[in-house]
Amino acid sequence: MNAITIIPLLILVIYVYKIQKWRYNWEVTSEFLPEKPIYTPISVIVAFRNERGNIENLLGSLKAQQYPAALFEVILVDDHSGDGSHELVKQAIGSDSNFRIISNSENAFGKKSALRTGILASSNDLIVTTDADATMHPKWLATISTFYQENHPDMVIGLADIKSGKTFFNRFSEAEFISLVASGSGAAASGHPIYCNGANLAYSKSVFQHLNDAMNEAVISGDDTFVLHSMKNSGKKIALLKSSQSVVTVKAPGNLKQFTEQHVRWVSKSKYYKNGDIIFTALIVFLINLSIVSALILLFSGANYWLFGFLMAVKALTDFHLIKSYYSYLAKKLPVSDYMVFSLMYPFFVVFIGIAGLFSGYSWKGRFYKTT
């Protein structure tokens, strides 16, 4: 064997080990379903911009929470919406004393500054963040509170699902989202969290305030993951909350353009990572997908006839077991025929997004950002 063959195989071995470890630890993590809730004061922070079509569903979910009214508040921070979202929210919350809407200052822009504004305005130490397009179980807050009181973590990573449609694009975006959440959950269950979803995240306000620039506010994207890394690098306790009562469902991107720009935005922050676990993981994921793309080129050039098929088959089978496990947890089914097509597409998608995320700009919430 030559280096062109040996290097991809070594990368594959490392990749398979990581995915299998994540799957094992995810599956052995116990379901948390408390019989008796333990309530603690909570501040829910929602940063939003131009969410007129989504935010009413979120408000309905939050109003339906089975939680003592005196022990929680919801602070909605408007980041200069221009679609009437502010007026809609103001009307929807009415005189409900548990809900407040405030605005980001005139000189502050972006989700991170809006979140910080909400956190500084909050009354309670336990901060729970979610997104404007999210919906959740009525026992969402009660489950988070009980888990927090029983386990005493500094940060709680919650689970996420996605509401998608039936088209091919919808099914692909759902499978891709679930693969990311399953990987993040497996890594957290293994004791080495690498990323999380700000739609379902909780942490101590006092701990957050003692961290130095916890959200890395000079970078547009990554409020959730940068807080996680700040917590992790500071030796704080981070715990995964695996509970069907605390899963948050977010809305899928509406079209391919939104989907692509979302992923470019996610990847664009990777150059600012300082945590060894996620840097190594991101490198291995990119390299295994690049190896598959390169092996296909070699196949067409008449060299290494077996390498592409072997890499593709082993990676697809390894990923399938992890993704299927999370699908099953959500009481969903992953059609094998769909997965086979998706697994063939995915390496090319990862390589494209990986390169675009480092060099291309993206649009988000009506604003254009250049990668730096």
Short mmCIF file of C-alpha atoms in Angstrom, two decimals:
data_model
loop_
_atom_site.label_atom_id
_atom_site.label_comp_id
_atom_site.label_asym_id
_atom_site.label_seq_id
_atom_site.Cartn_x
_atom_site.Cartn_y
_atom_site.Cartn_z
CA MET A 1 0.00 0.00 0.00
CA ASN A 2 1.12 3.56 -0.66
CA ALA A 3 0.43 6.77 1.28
CA ILE A 4 -2.58 7.59 -0.90
CA THR A 5 -4.22 4.44 0.48
CA ILE A 6 -2.81 4.26 4.00
CA ILE A 7 -3.65 7.83 5.09
CA PRO A 8 -7.40 7.64 4.24
CA LEU A 9 -7.62 4.27 6.00
CA LEU A 10 -6.02 5.68 9.16
CA ILE A 11 -8.44 8.60 9.08
CA LEU A 12 -11.30 6.14 8.66
CA VAL A 13 -10.20 4.12 11.70
CA ILE A 14 -10.15 7.26 13.87
CA TYR A 15 -13.52 8.38 12.50
CA VAL A 16 -15.19 5.01 13.11
CA TYR A 17 -13.83 4.89 16.66
CA LYS A 18 -15.23 8.35 17.49
CA ILE A 19 -18.68 7.67 16.02
CA GLN A 20 -18.97 4.29 17.72
CA LYS A 21 -17.91 5.80 21.03
CA TRP A 22 -20.52 8.55 20.67
CA ARG A 23 -23.24 6.07 19.79
CA TYR A 24 -22.40 3.80 22.73
CA ASN A 25 -22.38 6.63 25.26
CA TRP A 26 -25.57 8.15 23.84
CA GLU A 27 -27.39 4.83 24.09
CA VAL A 28 -26.24 4.04 27.63
CA THR A 29 -27.19 7.50 28.92
CA SER A 30 -30.32 7.12 31.02
CA GLU A 31 -33.57 8.85 30.16
CA PHE A 32 -34.39 11.58 32.65
CA LEU A 33 -38.10 11.64 33.52
CA PRO A 34 -38.53 13.06 37.03
CA GLU A 35 -41.57 11.90 38.99
CA LYS A 36 -41.70 15.04 41.09
CA PRO A 37 -40.48 18.36 39.67
CA ILE A 38 -38.13 20.63 41.59
CA TYR A 39 -38.75 24.25 40.69
CA THR A 40 -36.14 26.97 40.66
CA PRO A 41 -36.36 30.56 39.35
CA ILE A 42 -35.70 30.62 35.59
CA SER A 43 -35.16 33.37 33.03
CA VAL A 44 -35.88 32.34 29.43
CA ILE A 45 -34.02 34.51 26.91
CA VAL A 46 -35.11 34.72 23.26
CA ALA A 47 -33.19 36.90 20.81
CA PHE A 48 -35.17 37.45 17.62
CA ARG A 49 -35.08 39.35 14.35
CA ASN A 50 -37.75 39.28 11.63
CA GLU A 51 -39.59 36.24 13.02
CA ARG A 52 -43.18 37.27 12.37
CA GLY A 53 -44.00 33.93 10.78
CA ASN A 54 -42.61 31.83 13.64
CA ILE A 55 -42.68 33.56 16.99
CA GLU A 56 -46.39 33.11 17.78
CA ASN A 57 -45.87 29.33 17.95
CA LEU A 58 -43.00 29.85 20.38
CA LEU A 59 -45.10 32.14 22.57
CA GLY A 60 -47.86 29.53 22.62
CA SER A 61 -45.40 26.87 23.80
CA LEU A 62 -43.97 29.12 26.49
CA LYS A 63 -47.41 30.13 27.77
CA ALA A 64 -48.33 26.44 27.99
CA GLN A 65 -45.40 25.61 30.29
CA GLN A 66 -46.43 23.71 33.42
CA TYR A 67 -44.37 25.88 35.73
CA PRO A 68 -45.23 28.16 38.65
CA ALA A 69 -45.85 31.61 37.22
CA ALA A 70 -43.98 33.28 40.08
CA LEU A 71 -40.79 31.35 39.25
CA PHE A 72 -40.13 32.11 35.60
CA GLU A 73 -39.85 35.03 33.25
CA VAL A 74 -39.51 35.24 29.47
CA ILE A 75 -37.42 38.08 28.05
CA LEU A 76 -37.76 38.59 24.30
CA VAL A 77 -35.05 40.81 22.80
CA ASP A 78 -35.78 42.37 19.43
CA ASP A 79 -32.67 42.79 17.28
CA HIS A 80 -33.99 45.60 15.04
CA SER A 81 -36.77 43.65 13.32
CA GLY A 82 -38.29 45.26 10.28
CA ASP A 83 -41.21 42.93 9.60
CA GLY A 84 -43.55 43.88 12.41
CA SER A 85 -42.32 41.15 14.76
CA HIS A 86 -41.96 43.58 17.65
CA GLU A 87 -45.55 44.79 17.40
CA LEU A 88 -46.86 41.23 17.02
CA VAL A 89 -45.01 40.04 20.13
CA LYS A 90 -46.12 43.04 22.14
CA GLN A 91 -49.73 42.37 21.24
CA ALA A 92 -49.44 38.62 21.84
CA ILE A 93 -47.99 38.90 25.35
CA GLY A 94 -50.45 41.61 26.33
CA SER A 95 -50.52 42.14 30.07
CA ASP A 96 -48.91 38.76 30.93
CA SER A 97 -46.44 39.69 33.65
CA ASN A 98 -44.22 36.67 32.89
CA PHE A 99 -43.29 38.08 29.48
CA ARG A 100 -41.23 41.15 28.63
CA ILE A 101 -40.12 42.51 25.28
CA ILE A 102 -37.10 44.77 25.07
CA SER A 103 -35.02 46.04 22.17
CA ASN A 104 -31.36 45.78 21.38
CA SER A 105 -29.72 49.19 21.69
CA GLU A 106 -29.40 51.38 18.60
CA ASN A 107 -25.67 50.78 18.36
CA ALA A 108 -25.76 47.02 19.01
CA PHE A 109 -26.55 44.45 16.34
CA GLY A 110 -26.68 40.68 16.11
CA LYS A 111 -27.91 37.74 18.13
CA LYS A 112 -25.01 37.75 20.58
CA SER A 113 -25.51 41.34 21.68
CA ALA A 114 -29.27 40.71 21.92
CA LEU A 115 -28.69 37.66 24.12
CA ARG A 116 -26.31 39.59 26.34
CA THR A 117 -28.90 42.37 26.64
CA GLY A 118 -31.50 39.82 27.74
CA ILE A 119 -29.17 38.10 30.18
CA LEU A 120 -28.20 41.40 31.81
CA ALA A 121 -31.91 42.28 32.14
CA SER A 122 -32.80 38.92 33.69
CA SER A 123 -33.79 38.48 37.33
CA ASN A 124 -32.74 34.85 37.90
CA ASP A 125 -29.50 32.89 37.94
CA LEU A 126 -30.66 29.97 35.78
CA ILE A 127 -30.67 31.18 32.18
CA VAL A 128 -32.46 29.13 29.52
CA THR A 129 -32.07 30.11 25.87
CA THR A 130 -34.20 29.13 22.91
CA ASP A 131 -34.89 30.31 19.37
CA ALA A 132 -37.84 32.22 17.94
CA ASP A 133 -38.79 29.35 15.61
CA ALA A 134 -38.83 26.72 18.37
CA THR A 135 -41.63 24.82 20.09
CA MET A 136 -41.37 22.61 23.14
CA HIS A 137 -43.10 20.17 25.53
CA PRO A 138 -45.21 21.70 28.34
CA LYS A 139 -42.80 20.15 30.88
CA TRP A 140 -39.69 21.58 29.19
CA LEU A 141 -38.83 24.09 31.92
CA ALA A 142 -39.81 21.75 34.75
CA THR A 143 -37.54 19.03 33.39
CA ILE A 144 -34.59 21.41 32.98
CA SER A 145 -35.10 22.82 36.48
CA THR A 146 -35.29 19.40 38.12
CA PHE A 147 -32.23 18.11 36.26
CA TYR A 148 -30.33 21.28 37.19
CA GLN A 149 -31.22 20.96 40.88
CA GLU A 150 -30.43 17.25 41.07
CA ASN A 151 -27.14 17.30 39.14
CA HIS A 152 -25.81 20.83 39.82
CA PRO A 153 -24.14 21.46 36.43
CA ASP A 154 -22.94 24.85 35.26
CA MET A 155 -24.40 24.18 31.82
CA VAL A 156 -27.15 21.88 30.55
CA ILE A 157 -27.13 20.76 26.92
CA GLY A 158 -30.64 19.94 25.72
CA LEU A 159 -31.80 17.87 22.76
CA ALA A 160 -33.29 19.17 19.53
CA ASP A 161 -35.54 17.92 16.75
CA ILE A 162 -36.49 19.54 13.46
CA LYS A 163 -39.84 20.12 11.82
CA SER A 164 -39.47 19.36 8.16
CA GLY A 165 -41.58 18.43 5.14
CA LYS A 166 -41.84 15.48 2.76
CA THR A 167 -39.81 16.67 -0.24
CA PHE A 168 -36.38 15.22 -1.01
CA PHE A 169 -34.73 18.44 0.19
CA ASN A 170 -36.79 18.40 3.40
CA ARG A 171 -35.81 14.81 4.14
CA PHE A 172 -32.14 15.51 3.44
CA SER A 173 -32.06 18.60 5.66
CA GLU A 174 -33.79 16.64 8.44
CA ALA A 175 -31.31 13.76 8.24
CA GLU A 176 -28.36 16.16 8.16
CA PHE A 177 -29.66 18.11 11.17
CA ILE A 178 -30.29 14.96 13.16
CA SER A 179 -26.82 13.65 12.32
CA LEU A 180 -25.34 16.83 13.82
CA VAL A 181 -27.50 16.72 16.94
CA ALA A 182 -26.83 13.00 17.41
CA SER A 183 -23.08 13.59 17.12
CA GLY A 184 -23.16 16.52 19.55
CA SER A 185 -25.27 14.55 22.01
CA GLY A 186 -22.99 11.52 21.75
CA ALA A 187 -19.91 13.66 22.33
CA ALA A 188 -21.53 15.29 25.37
CA ALA A 189 -22.59 11.89 26.71
CA SER A 190 -18.95 10.79 26.33
CA GLY A 191 -17.82 13.63 28.59
CA HIS A 192 -16.23 15.64 25.79
CA PRO A 193 -18.91 18.05 24.47
CA ILE A 194 -17.95 19.82 21.26
CA TYR A 195 -21.02 21.82 20.26
CA CYS A 196 -24.62 22.42 21.27
CA ASN A 197 -27.82 24.07 20.07
CA GLY A 198 -28.81 27.46 21.46
CA ALA A 199 -32.47 26.53 20.97
CA ASN A 200 -32.18 24.31 24.04
CA LEU A 201 -29.44 25.43 26.38
CA ALA A 202 -29.27 26.37 30.05
CA TYR A 203 -26.50 27.79 32.21
CA SER A 204 -25.77 29.76 35.34
CA LYS A 205 -25.85 33.52 34.86
CA SER A 206 -23.26 34.05 37.59
CA VAL A 207 -20.86 31.59 35.94
CA PHE A 208 -21.50 33.15 32.52
CA GLN A 209 -20.69 36.63 33.81
CA HIS A 210 -17.39 35.50 35.29
CA LEU A 211 -16.21 34.11 31.94
CA ASN A 212 -14.14 36.39 29.72
CA ASP A 213 -16.17 37.20 26.57
CA ALA A 214 -18.05 33.89 26.82
CA MET A 215 -19.80 34.25 23.43
CA ASN A 216 -16.75 35.58 21.55
CA GLU A 217 -18.77 38.58 20.42
CA ALA A 218 -16.29 39.66 17.74
CA VAL A 219 -17.48 36.63 15.73
CA ILE A 220 -20.99 36.84 14.26
CA SER A 221 -22.03 33.21 14.66
CA GLY A 222 -21.70 30.62 17.42
CA ASP A 223 -23.21 32.12 20.57
CA ASP A 224 -24.08 28.65 21.88
CA THR A 225 -20.90 26.78 20.98
CA PHE A 226 -18.56 29.54 22.15
CA VAL A 227 -20.30 29.63 25.55
CA LEU A 228 -19.88 25.85 25.72
CA HIS A 229 -16.18 26.14 24.93
CA SER A 230 -15.74 28.92 27.47
CA MET A 231 -17.39 26.74 30.11
CA LYS A 232 -15.34 23.71 29.10
CA ASN A 233 -12.00 25.53 28.96
CA SER A 234 -12.73 26.97 32.42
CA GLY A 235 -13.32 23.51 33.88
CA LYS A 236 -17.04 24.02 34.47
CA LYS A 237 -19.44 21.10 34.78
CA ILE A 238 -21.42 20.45 31.58
CA ALA A 239 -24.19 17.84 31.45
CA LEU A 240 -26.38 16.36 28.72
CA LEU A 241 -30.10 16.30 29.48
CA LYS A 242 -31.59 13.28 27.72
CA SER A 243 -35.33 13.56 28.20
CA SER A 244 -38.25 13.30 25.80
CA GLN A 245 -39.96 16.01 27.84
CA SER A 246 -37.20 18.51 27.14
CA VAL A 247 -36.70 18.10 23.39
CA VAL A 248 -37.07 21.37 21.49
CA THR A 249 -38.29 21.32 17.89
CA VAL A 250 -36.97 23.95 15.49
CA LYS A 251 -38.08 24.89 12.00
CA ALA A 252 -36.12 23.63 9.00
CA PRO A 253 -34.62 26.05 6.43
CA GLY A 254 -37.23 26.92 3.83
CA ASN A 255 -35.09 26.34 0.74
CA LEU A 256 -31.67 25.27 -0.50
CA LYS A 257 -30.27 28.82 -0.38
CA GLN A 258 -31.23 29.27 3.29
CA PHE A 259 -29.91 25.78 4.09
CA THR A 260 -26.55 26.46 2.41
CA GLU A 261 -26.10 29.89 3.99
CA GLN A 262 -27.00 28.47 7.40
CA HIS A 263 -24.22 25.90 7.10
CA VAL A 264 -21.71 28.39 5.71
CA ARG A 265 -22.49 30.55 8.75
CA TRP A 266 -21.92 27.61 11.09
CA VAL A 267 -18.60 26.66 9.47
CA SER A 268 -17.37 30.27 9.30
CA LYS A 269 -16.86 30.36 13.06
CA SER A 270 -14.67 27.23 13.10
CA LYS A 271 -11.47 29.20 12.43
CA TYR A 272 -11.95 30.83 15.85
CA TYR A 273 -12.21 27.58 17.82
CA LYS A 274 -9.63 27.13 20.57
CA ASN A 275 -10.92 23.87 22.03
CA GLY A 276 -8.82 20.86 21.08
CA ASP A 277 -11.71 18.37 21.01
CA ILE A 278 -13.75 20.23 18.40
CA ILE A 279 -10.73 21.22 16.30
CA PHE A 280 -9.61 17.59 16.09
CA THR A 281 -13.14 16.33 15.44
CA ALA A 282 -13.82 18.92 12.73
CA LEU A 283 -10.53 18.05 11.06
CA ILE A 284 -11.26 14.30 11.08
CA VAL A 285 -14.79 14.80 9.73
CA PHE A 286 -13.55 17.05 6.93
CA LEU A 287 -10.65 14.75 6.07
CA ILE A 288 -12.74 11.57 5.87
CA ASN A 289 -15.19 13.29 3.55
CA LEU A 290 -12.34 14.78 1.50
CA SER A 291 -10.81 11.29 1.31
CA ILE A 292 -14.02 9.90 -0.13
CA VAL A 293 -14.21 12.66 -2.74
CA SER A 294 -10.54 12.13 -3.62
CA ALA A 295 -11.03 8.36 -3.82
CA LEU A 296 -13.83 8.88 -6.34
CA ILE A 297 -11.51 11.01 -8.48
CA LEU A 298 -8.88 8.25 -8.27
CA LEU A 299 -11.51 5.70 -9.28
CA PHE A 300 -12.38 7.64 -12.42
CA SER A 301 -8.68 8.05 -13.19
CA GLY A 302 -8.20 4.29 -13.11
CA ALA A 303 -6.41 3.96 -9.75
CA ASN A 304 -7.43 2.38 -6.41
CA TYR A 305 -10.62 0.77 -7.71
CA TRP A 306 -11.64 -0.49 -4.26
CA LEU A 307 -10.82 2.52 -2.04
CA PHE A 308 -13.87 4.68 -2.79
CA GLY A 309 -16.34 1.84 -2.24
CA PHE A 310 -14.64 0.72 0.96
CA LEU A 311 -14.45 4.20 2.52
CA MET A 312 -17.99 5.00 1.47
CA ALA A 313 -19.47 1.74 2.76
CA VAL A 314 -17.72 1.76 6.15
CA LYS A 315 -18.49 5.43 6.82
CA ALA A 316 -22.12 5.11 5.74
CA LEU A 317 -22.69 2.03 7.90
CA THR A 318 -21.00 3.66 10.91
CA ASP A 319 -23.03 6.86 10.57
CA PHE A 320 -26.26 4.94 10.02
CA HIS A 321 -26.18 3.27 13.42
CA LEU A 322 -25.72 6.59 15.25
CA ILE A 323 -28.31 8.50 13.22
CA LYS A 324 -30.84 5.66 13.36
CA SER A 325 -30.46 5.54 17.15
CA TYR A 326 -31.39 9.22 17.45
CA TYR A 327 -34.23 8.87 14.93
CA SER A 328 -35.62 6.00 17.02
CA TYR A 329 -35.36 8.09 20.18
CA LEU A 330 -37.50 10.76 18.50
CA ALA A 331 -39.96 8.04 17.37
CA LYS A 332 -39.05 8.71 13.75
CA LYS A 333 -38.02 6.39 10.95
CA LEU A 334 -35.05 6.85 8.64
CA PRO A 335 -35.80 5.12 5.30
CA VAL A 336 -32.79 3.09 4.19
CA SER A 337 -33.31 4.12 0.57
CA ASP A 338 -33.17 7.80 1.54
CA TYR A 339 -30.12 7.25 3.67
CA MET A 340 -28.20 5.51 0.89
CA VAL A 341 -28.73 8.51 -1.40
CA PHE A 342 -27.93 11.01 1.35
CA SER A 343 -24.72 9.21 2.28
CA LEU A 344 -23.50 9.46 -1.32
CA MET A 345 -24.29 13.19 -1.43
CA TYR A 346 -22.95 14.11 1.98
CA PRO A 347 -19.15 13.97 1.42
CA PHE A 348 -19.43 16.42 -1.47
CA PHE A 349 -21.69 18.69 0.59
CA VAL A 350 -19.24 18.69 3.54
CA VAL A 351 -16.23 19.49 1.36
CA PHE A 352 -18.09 22.30 -0.43
CA ILE A 353 -19.43 23.85 2.80
CA GLY A 354 -16.08 23.40 4.55
CA ILE A 355 -14.32 25.46 1.89
CA ALA A 356 -17.13 28.00 1.43
CA GLY A 357 -17.42 28.54 5.18
CA LEU A 358 -13.79 29.65 5.38
CA PHE A 359 -13.77 31.96 2.38
CA SER A 360 -17.33 32.93 1.40
CA GLY A 361 -19.76 35.41 2.92
CA TYR A 362 -23.38 34.67 3.82
CA SER A 363 -26.72 36.36 4.37
CA TRP A 364 -28.54 36.01 7.67
CA LYS A 365 -31.70 37.73 8.88
CA GLY A 366 -31.52 40.31 6.12
CA ARG A 367 -27.85 41.16 6.75
CA PHE A 368 -24.79 40.15 4.74
CA TYR A 369 -21.60 39.14 6.50
CA LYS A 370 -18.14 38.55 5.09
CA THR A 371 -15.93 35.87 6.56
CA THR A 372 -12.74 37.29 8.01
#
